[in-house]
mmCIF file of C-alpha atoms and ligand atoms in Angstrom:
data_model
loop_
_atom_site.group_PDB
_atom_site.id
_atom_site.type_symbol
_atom_site.label_atom_id
_atom_site.label_comp_id
_atom_site.label_asym_id
_atom_site.label_seq_id
_atom_site.Cartn_x
_atom_site.Cartn_y
_atom_site.Cartn_z
ATOM 1 C CA MET A 1 -0.927 141.267 -83.923
ATOM 2 C CA LYS A 2 0.328 137.864 -84.889
ATOM 3 C CA ARG A 3 -2.830 135.544 -85.335
ATOM 4 C CA TYR A 4 -2.756 131.559 -84.679
ATOM 5 C CA LEU A 5 -4.780 129.445 -87.014
ATOM 6 C CA PHE A 6 -5.809 126.100 -85.298
ATOM 7 C CA LEU A 7 -6.711 123.327 -87.194
ATOM 8 C CA THR A 8 -7.715 119.739 -86.245
ATOM 9 C CA ALA A 9 -8.392 117.284 -88.470
ATOM 10 C CA ILE A 10 -10.741 114.000 -88.027
ATOM 11 C CA ALA A 11 -8.456 111.296 -87.499
ATOM 12 C CA VAL A 12 -10.942 108.358 -88.425
ATOM 13 C CA ALA A 13 -13.598 109.272 -90.594
ATOM 14 C CA LEU A 14 -16.452 107.342 -88.996
ATOM 15 C CA VAL A 15 -19.860 108.562 -87.741
ATOM 16 C CA TYR A 16 -19.778 108.580 -84.248
ATOM 17 C CA TYR A 17 -22.765 108.442 -81.815
ATOM 18 C CA SER A 18 -22.330 108.976 -78.193
ATOM 19 C CA CYS A 19 -22.186 105.930 -76.427
ATOM 20 C CA GLU A 20 -24.512 103.981 -78.998
ATOM 21 C CA THR A 21 -24.669 100.145 -79.275
ATOM 22 C CA ARG A 22 -25.414 98.362 -82.545
ATOM 23 C CA HIS A 23 -25.790 94.628 -83.587
ATOM 24 C CA ARG A 24 -24.675 93.148 -87.032
ATOM 25 C CA ASN A 25 -23.811 89.463 -87.754
ATOM 26 C CA ASP A 26 -23.656 88.847 -83.969
ATOM 27 C CA TYR A 27 -21.280 91.546 -83.619
ATOM 28 C CA ILE A 28 -21.788 94.285 -81.471
ATOM 29 C CA SER A 29 -20.764 97.745 -82.204
ATOM 30 C CA LEU A 30 -20.059 100.489 -79.397
ATOM 31 C CA GLN A 31 -19.104 104.075 -79.949
ATOM 32 C CA GLY A 32 -18.502 107.253 -77.711
ATOM 33 C CA GLU A 33 -16.224 109.703 -76.252
ATOM 34 C CA ALA A 34 -13.114 109.306 -73.823
ATOM 35 C CA LEU A 35 -9.953 110.932 -73.099
ATOM 36 C CA GLY A 36 -10.709 113.816 -75.354
ATOM 37 C CA THR A 37 -10.990 111.588 -78.338
ATOM 38 C CA PHE A 38 -13.704 109.018 -79.694
ATOM 39 C CA TYR A 39 -13.509 105.307 -79.512
ATOM 40 C CA SER A 40 -14.987 102.519 -81.546
ATOM 41 C CA ILE A 41 -15.239 99.080 -80.532
ATOM 42 C CA THR A 42 -16.669 96.066 -82.793
ATOM 43 C CA TYR A 43 -16.614 92.638 -81.159
ATOM 44 C CA ASN A 44 -18.334 89.090 -81.549
ATOM 45 C CA CYS A 45 -19.428 87.569 -78.032
ATOM 46 C CA PRO A 46 -20.746 84.206 -77.928
ATOM 47 C CA LYS A 47 -23.023 85.278 -75.241
ATOM 48 C CA ASN A 48 -24.025 88.522 -77.348
ATOM 49 C CA LYS A 49 -23.459 90.526 -74.255
ATOM 50 C CA ASP A 50 -22.940 94.257 -73.970
ATOM 51 C CA TYR A 51 -20.033 95.521 -72.212
ATOM 52 C CA HIS A 52 -20.425 99.058 -72.527
ATOM 53 C CA SER A 53 -20.618 99.970 -69.321
ATOM 54 C CA GLU A 54 -17.309 97.781 -68.102
ATOM 55 C CA ILE A 55 -15.211 99.438 -70.886
ATOM 56 C CA ARG A 56 -16.816 103.017 -69.976
ATOM 57 C CA THR A 57 -15.620 102.478 -66.350
ATOM 58 C CA LEU A 58 -12.073 101.471 -67.939
ATOM 59 C CA TYR A 59 -12.205 104.877 -69.805
ATOM 60 C CA ARG A 60 -12.937 106.554 -66.581
ATOM 61 C CA GLN A 61 -10.096 104.764 -64.792
ATOM 62 C CA MET A 62 -7.810 106.099 -67.463
ATOM 63 C CA GLU A 63 -8.746 109.625 -67.285
ATOM 64 C CA ARG A 64 -8.370 109.557 -63.393
ATOM 65 C CA SER A 65 -4.787 108.542 -64.253
ATOM 66 C CA MET A 66 -3.403 110.197 -67.629
ATOM 67 C CA SER A 67 -6.104 113.129 -68.402
ATOM 68 C CA ILE A 68 -4.146 116.856 -68.175
ATOM 69 C CA TYR A 69 -7.574 117.947 -68.406
ATOM 70 C CA ASP A 70 -8.669 116.254 -65.006
ATOM 71 C CA PRO A 71 -7.015 118.675 -62.559
ATOM 72 C CA GLU A 72 -7.641 115.495 -59.938
ATOM 73 C CA SER A 73 -5.835 113.129 -61.968
ATOM 74 C CA VAL A 74 -2.843 111.212 -61.259
ATOM 75 C CA ILE A 75 -0.704 112.978 -63.703
ATOM 76 C CA SER A 76 -2.194 116.511 -62.937
ATOM 77 C CA VAL A 77 -1.335 116.242 -59.230
ATOM 78 C CA ILE A 78 2.335 115.247 -60.171
ATOM 79 C CA ASN A 79 2.483 118.231 -62.517
ATOM 80 C CA GLU A 80 1.187 120.619 -59.943
ATOM 81 C CA SER A 81 3.530 119.374 -57.112
ATOM 82 C CA GLU A 82 6.872 120.727 -56.425
ATOM 83 C CA THR A 83 8.659 117.106 -55.805
ATOM 84 C CA GLY A 84 6.155 114.266 -57.627
ATOM 85 C CA GLY A 85 3.232 112.351 -56.084
ATOM 86 C CA GLU A 86 1.390 108.641 -56.019
ATOM 87 C CA THR A 87 0.880 106.763 -58.675
ATOM 88 C CA ASP A 88 -1.602 104.275 -59.456
ATOM 89 C CA SER A 89 -0.983 100.834 -61.651
ATOM 90 C CA LEU A 90 -2.282 102.351 -65.067
ATOM 91 C CA PHE A 91 0.043 104.807 -64.702
ATOM 92 C CA ARG A 92 3.442 102.796 -63.619
ATOM 93 C CA LYS A 93 2.699 100.583 -66.642
ATOM 94 C CA VAL A 94 2.449 103.653 -69.105
ATOM 95 C CA PHE A 95 5.487 105.225 -67.373
ATOM 96 C CA LYS A 96 7.566 102.289 -67.468
ATOM 97 C CA LYS A 97 6.731 101.490 -71.473
ATOM 98 C CA SER A 98 7.568 105.213 -71.850
ATOM 99 C CA LEU A 99 11.069 105.023 -70.351
ATOM 100 C CA GLU A 100 11.641 101.847 -72.248
ATOM 101 C CA ILE A 101 10.802 103.705 -75.556
ATOM 102 C CA SER A 102 12.516 106.536 -74.682
ATOM 103 C CA ARG A 103 15.919 104.486 -74.307
ATOM 104 C CA LEU A 104 15.157 102.849 -77.496
ATOM 105 C CA THR A 105 14.885 106.123 -79.474
ATOM 106 C CA GLY A 106 17.613 108.235 -78.114
ATOM 107 C CA ASN A 107 14.864 110.205 -76.419
ATOM 108 C CA ALA A 108 12.937 111.546 -79.461
ATOM 109 C CA PHE A 109 9.726 109.936 -77.339
ATOM 110 C CA ASP A 110 9.802 111.815 -74.060
ATOM 111 C CA ILE A 111 6.904 112.056 -71.850
ATOM 112 C CA THR A 112 8.327 115.367 -69.984
ATOM 113 C CA VAL A 113 7.910 117.383 -73.450
ATOM 114 C CA ALA A 114 4.778 118.896 -71.698
ATOM 115 C CA PRO A 115 6.213 122.339 -70.979
ATOM 116 C CA LEU A 116 7.210 122.377 -74.462
ATOM 117 C CA VAL A 117 4.005 121.096 -75.744
ATOM 118 C CA ASN A 118 2.038 124.284 -73.389
ATOM 119 C CA ALA A 119 4.871 126.742 -74.953
ATOM 120 C CA TRP A 120 3.612 125.969 -78.414
ATOM 121 C CA GLY A 121 0.037 126.088 -77.589
ATOM 122 C CA PHE A 122 -1.020 122.468 -77.970
ATOM 123 C CA GLY A 123 -1.425 121.555 -74.253
ATOM 124 C CA THR A 124 -3.453 123.058 -71.309
ATOM 125 C CA THR A 125 -2.603 126.824 -71.478
ATOM 126 C CA SER A 126 -2.754 129.330 -74.763
ATOM 127 C CA PRO A 127 0.492 129.509 -76.921
ATOM 128 C CA MET A 128 3.299 131.819 -75.971
ATOM 129 C CA ASP A 129 4.828 132.329 -78.849
ATOM 130 C CA PRO A 130 8.274 131.160 -77.384
ATOM 131 C CA GLY A 131 11.437 132.478 -79.019
ATOM 132 C CA PRO A 132 15.105 130.649 -78.678
ATOM 133 C CA ALA A 133 15.736 132.173 -75.663
ATOM 134 C CA GLU A 134 12.593 131.254 -73.861
ATOM 135 C CA ILE A 135 12.738 127.409 -75.467
ATOM 136 C CA ASP A 136 16.364 127.233 -74.030
ATOM 137 C CA SER A 137 15.024 127.853 -70.729
ATOM 138 C CA ILE A 138 12.361 125.417 -70.853
ATOM 139 C CA LEU A 139 14.791 122.878 -72.221
ATOM 140 C CA GLU A 140 16.571 122.916 -68.617
ATOM 141 C CA PHE A 141 13.641 121.238 -67.247
ATOM 142 C CA VAL A 142 12.929 118.697 -70.016
ATOM 143 C CA GLY A 143 14.288 115.279 -69.753
ATOM 144 C CA ILE A 144 13.198 111.971 -68.831
ATOM 145 C CA GLU A 145 16.272 111.524 -66.272
ATOM 146 C CA LYS A 146 14.586 114.023 -64.097
ATOM 147 C CA VAL A 147 11.688 111.729 -63.237
ATOM 148 C CA ARG A 148 11.735 108.128 -61.783
ATOM 149 C CA LEU A 149 9.548 105.751 -59.862
ATOM 150 C CA GLU A 150 10.545 105.212 -56.499
ATOM 151 C CA GLY A 151 8.331 102.396 -55.800
ATOM 152 C CA GLU A 152 4.699 103.782 -56.310
ATOM 153 C CA ILE A 153 5.944 107.292 -55.942
ATOM 154 C CA LEU A 154 6.993 109.266 -59.046
ATOM 155 C CA VAL A 155 9.684 111.462 -57.960
ATOM 156 C CA LYS A 156 10.585 114.731 -60.046
ATOM 157 C CA ASP A 157 13.974 116.262 -59.277
ATOM 158 C CA ASP A 158 12.670 119.691 -60.794
ATOM 159 C CA PRO A 159 9.375 121.091 -59.664
ATOM 160 C CA ARG A 160 8.905 122.643 -63.114
ATOM 161 C CA VAL A 161 9.161 119.203 -64.408
ATOM 162 C CA ARG A 162 5.731 118.058 -66.315
ATOM 163 C CA LEU A 163 4.425 115.003 -67.694
ATOM 164 C CA ASP A 164 2.276 114.401 -71.022
ATOM 165 C CA MET A 165 1.171 111.146 -71.820
ATOM 166 C CA ASN A 166 -1.054 112.006 -74.571
ATOM 167 C CA ALA A 167 1.309 110.471 -77.366
ATOM 168 C CA ILE A 168 0.814 107.058 -75.842
ATOM 169 C CA ALA A 169 -2.207 106.800 -73.721
ATOM 170 C CA LYS A 170 -4.678 106.561 -76.158
ATOM 171 C CA GLY A 171 -2.704 103.331 -77.434
ATOM 172 C CA TYR A 172 -2.889 102.093 -73.625
ATOM 173 C CA MET A 173 -6.510 102.675 -73.303
ATOM 174 C CA THR A 174 -7.083 100.578 -76.585
ATOM 175 C CA ASP A 175 -4.765 97.841 -75.082
ATOM 176 C CA LEU A 176 -7.115 97.704 -71.904
ATOM 177 C CA VAL A 177 -10.210 97.208 -73.860
ATOM 178 C CA ALA A 178 -8.565 94.350 -76.084
ATOM 179 C CA GLY A 179 -7.577 92.785 -72.554
ATOM 180 C CA PHE A 180 -10.614 92.987 -71.085
ATOM 181 C CA LEU A 181 -12.640 91.559 -73.875
ATOM 182 C CA GLU A 182 -10.058 88.764 -74.351
ATOM 183 C CA SER A 183 -10.584 88.092 -70.338
ATOM 184 C CA MET A 184 -14.712 87.733 -71.539
ATOM 185 C CA GLY A 185 -13.643 85.464 -73.982
ATOM 186 C CA VAL A 186 -13.914 87.363 -77.045
ATOM 187 C CA GLU A 187 -11.881 86.221 -80.109
ATOM 188 C CA ASN A 188 -12.977 88.653 -82.914
ATOM 189 C CA TYR A 189 -12.514 92.329 -82.198
ATOM 190 C CA MET A 190 -11.533 95.759 -83.531
ATOM 191 C CA VAL A 191 -10.947 98.521 -80.868
ATOM 192 C CA GLU A 192 -10.190 101.616 -81.741
ATOM 193 C CA VAL A 193 -9.443 104.797 -79.795
ATOM 194 C CA GLY A 194 -8.542 107.835 -81.182
ATOM 195 C CA GLY A 195 -7.365 106.395 -84.328
ATOM 196 C CA GLU A 196 -4.981 103.449 -82.651
ATOM 197 C CA LEU A 197 -6.532 100.001 -83.217
ATOM 198 C CA ARG A 198 -6.115 96.412 -82.033
ATOM 199 C CA LEU A 199 -7.501 93.663 -83.886
ATOM 200 C CA SER A 200 -8.204 90.168 -83.435
ATOM 201 C CA GLY A 201 -9.636 87.110 -85.084
ATOM 202 C CA ARG A 202 -12.193 88.099 -87.889
ATOM 203 C CA ASN A 203 -14.725 90.750 -88.949
ATOM 204 C CA PRO A 204 -18.435 90.304 -89.258
ATOM 205 C CA ASP A 205 -17.877 89.308 -92.598
ATOM 206 C CA GLY A 206 -15.459 86.566 -91.637
ATOM 207 C CA ASN A 207 -12.605 88.227 -93.073
ATOM 208 C CA LEU A 208 -9.550 89.907 -91.551
ATOM 209 C CA TRP A 209 -9.967 93.549 -90.360
ATOM 210 C CA ARG A 210 -9.488 96.067 -93.509
ATOM 211 C CA ILE A 211 -8.065 99.231 -92.114
ATOM 212 C CA GLY A 212 -7.184 102.519 -94.316
ATOM 213 C CA VAL A 213 -4.348 104.526 -93.870
ATOM 214 C CA ASP A 214 -5.354 108.183 -94.622
ATOM 215 C CA LYS A 215 -3.850 110.178 -97.354
ATOM 216 C CA PRO A 216 -2.105 113.180 -95.512
ATOM 217 C CA VAL A 217 -4.290 116.013 -96.930
ATOM 218 C CA ASP A 218 -5.090 119.279 -95.341
ATOM 219 C CA ASP A 219 -8.805 119.092 -95.715
ATOM 220 C CA PRO A 220 -10.042 117.706 -92.651
ATOM 221 C CA ALA A 221 -14.003 117.514 -93.780
ATOM 222 C CA PRO A 222 -14.595 113.543 -93.888
ATOM 223 C CA ALA A 223 -15.615 114.404 -97.684
ATOM 224 C CA GLY A 224 -12.143 115.104 -98.405
ATOM 225 C CA ARG A 225 -10.728 111.814 -96.806
ATOM 226 C CA GLU A 226 -8.450 109.768 -99.099
ATOM 227 C CA LEU A 227 -7.103 106.534 -98.348
ATOM 228 C CA GLN A 228 -3.528 105.816 -99.253
ATOM 229 C CA VAL A 229 -3.425 102.125 -98.850
ATOM 230 C CA ILE A 230 -5.590 99.602 -97.486
ATOM 231 C CA ILE A 231 -4.252 97.173 -94.882
ATOM 232 C CA HIS A 232 -5.973 93.514 -94.232
ATOM 233 C CA ILE A 233 -4.721 92.341 -91.312
ATOM 234 C CA THR A 234 -5.584 90.563 -87.561
ATOM 235 C CA ASP A 235 -3.853 89.894 -84.278
ATOM 236 C CA ARG A 236 -1.931 93.127 -84.384
ATOM 237 C CA ALA A 237 -2.107 96.844 -83.279
ATOM 238 C CA ILE A 238 -1.822 99.994 -85.154
ATOM 239 C CA ALA A 239 -1.269 103.683 -85.051
ATOM 240 C CA THR A 240 -0.977 106.256 -87.117
ATOM 241 C CA SER A 241 0.896 109.584 -86.031
ATOM 242 C CA GLY A 242 0.696 112.753 -88.591
ATOM 243 C CA SER A 243 1.961 116.247 -88.655
ATOM 244 C CA TYR A 244 -1.243 116.825 -91.016
ATOM 245 C CA ARG A 245 -3.798 116.073 -88.257
ATOM 246 C CA ARG A 246 -3.004 118.529 -85.483
ATOM 247 C CA PHE A 247 -1.045 121.920 -86.124
ATOM 248 C CA PHE A 248 -1.225 125.348 -86.224
ATOM 249 C CA ILE A 249 0.133 127.900 -89.037
ATOM 250 C CA LYS A 250 1.533 131.078 -88.097
ATOM 251 C CA ASP A 251 3.100 133.389 -90.481
ATOM 252 C CA GLY A 252 2.286 130.931 -93.206
ATOM 253 C CA ARG A 253 4.334 128.380 -91.567
ATOM 254 C CA ARG A 254 3.056 125.231 -90.241
ATOM 255 C CA TYR A 255 3.812 123.836 -86.580
ATOM 256 C CA SER A 256 3.365 119.929 -85.962
ATOM 257 C CA HIS A 257 2.180 118.946 -82.619
ATOM 258 C CA THR A 258 5.103 116.624 -82.158
ATOM 259 C CA ILE A 259 7.563 118.303 -80.531
ATOM 260 C CA ASP A 260 11.673 117.383 -80.760
ATOM 261 C CA PRO A 261 12.744 117.168 -77.351
ATOM 262 C CA HIS A 262 16.201 117.633 -78.139
ATOM 263 C CA THR A 263 15.790 121.238 -79.949
ATOM 264 C CA GLY A 264 12.286 122.212 -78.133
ATOM 265 C CA TYR A 265 10.725 123.103 -81.709
ATOM 266 C CA PRO A 266 8.095 121.172 -83.143
ATOM 267 C CA VAL A 267 9.374 118.801 -85.742
ATOM 268 C CA ASP A 268 10.105 120.020 -89.193
ATOM 269 C CA HIS A 269 10.974 117.697 -91.853
ATOM 270 C CA ASN A 270 9.055 116.155 -94.922
ATOM 271 C CA LEU A 271 7.693 113.171 -92.844
ATOM 272 C CA LEU A 272 3.808 113.751 -93.046
ATOM 273 C CA SER A 273 2.716 110.478 -91.395
ATOM 274 C CA VAL A 274 3.773 107.389 -90.030
ATOM 275 C CA THR A 275 1.854 104.245 -89.283
ATOM 276 C CA VAL A 276 3.239 101.425 -86.910
ATOM 277 C CA ILE A 277 1.969 97.759 -86.843
ATOM 278 C CA THR A 278 3.144 95.937 -83.853
ATOM 279 C CA GLY A 279 1.980 93.562 -80.830
ATOM 280 C CA THR A 280 0.444 96.369 -78.622
ATOM 281 C CA ALA A 281 -1.291 99.434 -79.061
ATOM 282 C CA MET A 282 0.589 101.374 -76.773
ATOM 283 C CA GLU A 283 3.958 100.565 -78.171
ATOM 284 C CA ALA A 284 2.641 101.017 -81.500
ATOM 285 C CA ASP A 285 1.348 104.736 -80.554
ATOM 286 C CA ALA A 286 4.587 105.573 -79.206
ATOM 287 C CA TRP A 287 6.605 104.569 -81.821
ATOM 288 C CA ALA A 288 4.569 106.129 -84.383
ATOM 289 C CA THR A 289 5.342 109.652 -82.609
ATOM 290 C CA ALA A 290 9.124 108.668 -82.083
ATOM 291 C CA PHE A 291 9.393 108.335 -85.694
ATOM 292 C CA MET A 292 7.512 111.628 -86.514
ATOM 293 C CA VAL A 293 10.533 113.031 -84.324
ATOM 294 C CA MET A 294 13.160 110.994 -85.711
ATOM 295 C CA GLY A 295 12.316 111.531 -89.514
ATOM 296 C CA LEU A 296 12.227 109.303 -92.390
ATOM 297 C CA ALA A 297 15.690 107.763 -92.720
ATOM 298 C CA GLU A 298 16.686 106.808 -89.512
ATOM 299 C CA SER A 299 13.312 105.376 -88.487
ATOM 300 C CA LEU A 300 13.093 103.242 -91.476
ATOM 301 C CA GLU A 301 16.585 101.797 -90.824
ATOM 302 C CA MET A 302 15.009 101.376 -86.843
ATOM 303 C CA ALA A 303 12.110 99.591 -88.157
ATOM 304 C CA GLU A 304 13.908 97.455 -90.473
ATOM 305 C CA LYS A 305 16.011 96.357 -87.995
ATOM 306 C CA ASN A 306 13.632 95.530 -85.038
ATOM 307 C CA GLU A 307 11.655 92.304 -86.244
ATOM 308 C CA ASN A 308 8.655 93.344 -83.953
ATOM 309 C CA LEU A 309 7.835 96.619 -85.921
ATOM 310 C CA GLU A 310 6.515 97.295 -89.337
ATOM 311 C CA ALA A 311 5.851 100.987 -90.435
ATOM 312 C CA TYR A 312 4.766 103.039 -93.096
ATOM 313 C CA PHE A 313 5.704 106.524 -93.953
ATOM 314 C CA ILE A 314 4.380 109.016 -96.136
ATOM 315 C CA TYR A 315 6.484 111.913 -96.933
ATOM 316 C CA GLU A 316 6.789 114.799 -99.527
ATOM 317 C CA SER A 317 9.436 114.985 -102.386
ATOM 318 C CA ASP A 318 11.315 117.810 -103.173
ATOM 319 C CA SER A 319 9.109 118.345 -105.818
ATOM 320 C CA GLY A 320 6.251 118.237 -103.694
ATOM 321 C CA LYS A 321 4.657 115.110 -104.416
ATOM 322 C CA LEU A 322 3.538 112.702 -101.939
ATOM 323 C CA GLU A 323 5.915 109.338 -101.838
ATOM 324 C CA VAL A 324 5.994 106.402 -99.484
ATOM 325 C CA GLU A 325 8.455 104.223 -97.909
ATOM 326 C CA TYR A 326 7.823 100.888 -95.888
ATOM 327 C CA THR A 327 9.367 98.022 -94.298
ATOM 328 C CA GLU A 328 9.290 95.002 -96.161
ATOM 329 C CA GLY A 329 7.348 93.090 -93.349
ATOM 330 C CA PHE A 330 4.416 96.107 -93.775
ATOM 331 C CA SER A 331 4.012 95.107 -97.194
ATOM 332 C CA GLY A 332 2.508 91.488 -96.351
ATOM 333 C CA TRP A 333 -0.803 93.104 -95.186
ATOM 334 C CA MET A 334 -0.940 96.175 -97.838
ATOM 335 C CA ARG A 335 -3.543 95.944 -100.407
ATOM 336 C CA GLU A 336 -4.110 98.130 -103.295
ATOM 337 C CA THR A 337 -6.526 101.508 -103.024
ATOM 338 C CA PRO A 338 -9.512 99.899 -105.019
ATOM 339 C CA PRO A 339 -9.658 101.809 -108.368
ATOM 340 C CA GLU A 340 -12.228 104.437 -108.741
ATOM 341 C CA GLY A 341 -15.465 102.860 -108.912
ATOM 342 C CA LYS A 342 -14.583 99.499 -107.791
ATOM 343 C CA PRO A 343 -15.730 98.472 -104.246
ATOM 344 C CA GLU A 344 -12.869 97.056 -102.002
ATOM 345 C CA GLU A 345 -15.066 93.561 -101.733
ATOM 346 C CA GLU A 346 -14.363 92.933 -105.346
ATOM 347 C CA LEU A 347 -10.647 92.883 -105.168
ATOM 348 C CA PRO A 348 -9.194 89.335 -104.604
ATOM 349 C CA GLU A 349 -8.987 87.910 -101.051
ATOM 350 C CA PRO A 350 -6.232 88.600 -99.146
ATOM 351 C CA VAL A 351 -3.375 85.701 -98.404
ATOM 352 C CA GLU A 352 -2.962 85.118 -94.682
ATOM 353 C CA LYS A 353 0.044 86.115 -93.249
HETATM 354 P P1 LIG B 1 -1.480 111.674 -82.837
HETATM 355 O O1 LIG B 1 -1.871 110.431 -82.783
HETATM 356 O O2 LIG B 1 -2.984 112.713 -82.900
HETATM 357 O O3 LIG B 1 -0.887 112.563 -84.201
HETATM 358 P P2 LIG B 1 0.711 111.322 -81.029
HETATM 359 O O4 LIG B 1 0.180 110.031 -80.667
HETATM 360 O O5 LIG B 1 1.737 111.788 -81.813
HETATM 361 O O6 LIG B 1 -0.812 111.946 -81.642
HETATM 362 O O7 LIG B 1 0.815 112.253 -79.717
HETATM 363 C C1 LIG B 1 1.176 113.783 -79.893
HETATM 364 C C2 LIG B 1 0.827 114.661 -78.432
HETATM 365 O O8 LIG B 1 2.004 113.886 -77.702
HETATM 366 C C3 LIG B 1 0.932 115.887 -78.835
HETATM 367 O O9 LIG B 1 -0.097 116.341 -78.801
HETATM 368 C C4 LIG B 1 1.677 116.047 -77.139
HETATM 369 O O10 LIG B 1 0.740 116.164 -76.148
HETATM 370 C C5 LIG B 1 2.788 114.761 -77.274
HETATM 371 N N1 LIG B 1 3.991 114.903 -77.834
HETATM 372 C C6 LIG B 1 4.752 115.537 -78.596
HETATM 373 N N2 LIG B 1 5.833 115.481 -78.844
HETATM 374 C C7 LIG B 1 6.005 114.548 -77.659
HETATM 375 C C8 LIG B 1 7.046 113.618 -78.055
HETATM 376 N N3 LIG B 1 8.242 113.871 -78.670
HETATM 377 N N4 LIG B 1 7.360 112.547 -76.800
HETATM 378 C C9 LIG B 1 6.048 112.256 -76.523
HETATM 379 N N5 LIG B 1 5.049 112.861 -76.670
HETATM 380 C C10 LIG B 1 5.034 113.985 -77.465
HETATM 381 MG MG1 LIG B 2 1.395 108.471 -80.528
#
């Protein structure tokens, strides 16, 4: 009998407490769980106001719209329906951005991958160990051109079409919270949902926000976490997608949870992790997934051409060593990993970009 080994590593090795609120230097920190992942929010509010309940309401709205684990969510009703269904404004916003990124990436990013995600065991059903014939038959109803918005109705051309917004929804949740905080007059914040981030203003020490990019090591224990690079940054969004974080091993082979919508197979190349910096977390999230599909050479070229996108790639060389490539703009935010035994605080202050 074939055996599947599912491994899930922790994206951001912070200690989370369920829905906890803490205070430091007039900054408030909130932690909790939403959409199957963890969130962590730190902000400085002139009125020292705790917005946790308003933020949790936003998360619930997201879950009612895009959670494939809620059978009554907008996305689940559409997935189960023969012809499509009604949408809400959150869904339409993410759908429209998904279409745009599909177009820009030659459909490397495609939210109609859900049947493939399920077939490979990363969705709501158990793995089916699909063979080539089965993948071919599933590909007949995968493709973003098979769905469209008609007013507020999402129309499916084929009843078997199913949507999966997991590669962009966490980013959008991050943006929603950032937008809410801004509307409340908050200027300094870090919002993080499942590893996707939005940053503004300054951190509690009055510096730029410091964000570590994980080394793509297999050991999922927080103790095994090592940083590849530290970036000092603000007023931007950052997302990381990595084949090392969620995958399964079957017959000694590793299968990534990112699927190439053209072939129907999990991506299989030397790229281990992609970190994208851009204006919104929704876009950073989707681009990071698209770049994982496209592979190093094509992604690096595309990121260099697009002045709004900066990207950092960690890949495995032919000799099995970890190597990195990044866009020129990305290097403006980078700081060296602190040398062993030397705390980050002792490094020279970053020059603001
Ligand atoms: P992570 O940040 O955890 O690496 P991603 O943002 O890359 O996650 O999203 C991965 C999820 O997106 C998969 O689990 C699957 O549900 C979905 N997905 C997989 N391949 C694609 C694709 N080519 N386009 C859009 N969504 C995808
Ligand atoms: Mg993504």
